[in-house]
Coordinates of C-alpha atoms in Angstrom, one line a residue:
X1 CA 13.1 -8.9 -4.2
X2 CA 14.2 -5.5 -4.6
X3 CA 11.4 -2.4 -4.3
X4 CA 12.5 -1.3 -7.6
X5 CA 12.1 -4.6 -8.9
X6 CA 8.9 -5.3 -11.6
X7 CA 6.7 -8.1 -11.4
X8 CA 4.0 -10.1 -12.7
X9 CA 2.1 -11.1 -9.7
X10 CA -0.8 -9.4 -9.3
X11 CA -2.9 -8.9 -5.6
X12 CA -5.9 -7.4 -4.0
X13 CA -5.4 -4.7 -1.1
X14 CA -8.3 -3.7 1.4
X15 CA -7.0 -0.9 4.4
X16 CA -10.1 -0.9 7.2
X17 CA -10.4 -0.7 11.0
X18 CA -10.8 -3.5 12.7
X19 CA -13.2 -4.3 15.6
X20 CA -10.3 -4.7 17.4
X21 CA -9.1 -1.0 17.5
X22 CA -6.4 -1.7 14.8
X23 CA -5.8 -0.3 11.4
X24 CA -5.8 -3.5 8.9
X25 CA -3.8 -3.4 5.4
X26 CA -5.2 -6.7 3.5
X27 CA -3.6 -8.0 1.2
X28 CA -4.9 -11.0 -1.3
X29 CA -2.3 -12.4 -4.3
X30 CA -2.8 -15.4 -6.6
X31 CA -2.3 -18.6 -5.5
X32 CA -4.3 -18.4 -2.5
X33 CA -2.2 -15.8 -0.6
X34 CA -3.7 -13.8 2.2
X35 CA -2.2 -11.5 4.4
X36 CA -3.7 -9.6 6.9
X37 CA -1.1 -7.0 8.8
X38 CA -2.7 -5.1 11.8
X39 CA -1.1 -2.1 12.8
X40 CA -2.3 0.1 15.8
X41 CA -3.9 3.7 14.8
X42 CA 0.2 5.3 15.4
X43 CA 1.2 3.0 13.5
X44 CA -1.1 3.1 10.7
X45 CA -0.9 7.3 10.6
X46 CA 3.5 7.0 10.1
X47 CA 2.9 4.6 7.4
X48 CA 0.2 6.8 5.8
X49 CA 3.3 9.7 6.2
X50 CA 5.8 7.3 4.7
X51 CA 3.4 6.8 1.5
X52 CA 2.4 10.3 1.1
X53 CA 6.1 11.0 1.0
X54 CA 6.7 8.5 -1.1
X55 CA 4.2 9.7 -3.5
X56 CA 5.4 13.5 -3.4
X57 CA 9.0 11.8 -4.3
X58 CA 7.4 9.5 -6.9
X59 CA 5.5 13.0 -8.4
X60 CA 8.5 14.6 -8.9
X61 CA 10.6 12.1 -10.8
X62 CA 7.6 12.4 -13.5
X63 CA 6.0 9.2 -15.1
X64 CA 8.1 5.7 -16.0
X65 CA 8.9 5.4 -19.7
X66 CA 5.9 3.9 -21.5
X67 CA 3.1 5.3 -18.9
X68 CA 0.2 7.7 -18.7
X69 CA 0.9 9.7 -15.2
X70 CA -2.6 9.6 -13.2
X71 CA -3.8 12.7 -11.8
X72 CA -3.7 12.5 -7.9
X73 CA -6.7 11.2 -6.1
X74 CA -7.6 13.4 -3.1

């Protein structure tokens, strides 16, 4: 499945620390689907860069057809 590609499926995501010293990303989909993907705290900051980039890059392509754009939650 391409990035750009839509779907139906919807899931749950929880990010949280774990007692372990890692950064968690949790994610929970229909059908009984859970995965958990630990990341250490370096890790967890590049991928917070790689989604704040992708967001600025998102921003500036404006809004799909057919949607309200969402003001930016700071």
């Amino acid at each position: 499945m391409s990035i750009n590609k839509q779907s139906d499926i919807a899931a749950n995501l929880q990010i949280g620390p774990t007692d372990q010293g890692m950064v968690r990303i949790y994610v929970e989909a229909e059908g009984g689907i859970e995965l958990p993907l630990d990341f250490d705290p370096d890790e967890a900051m590049e991928i917070a860069e790689e989604l704040a980039a992708a967001a600025d890059t998102a921003r500036g392509m404006g809004a799909a057809p057919g949607t309200k754009p969402k003001a930016p939650r700071r």
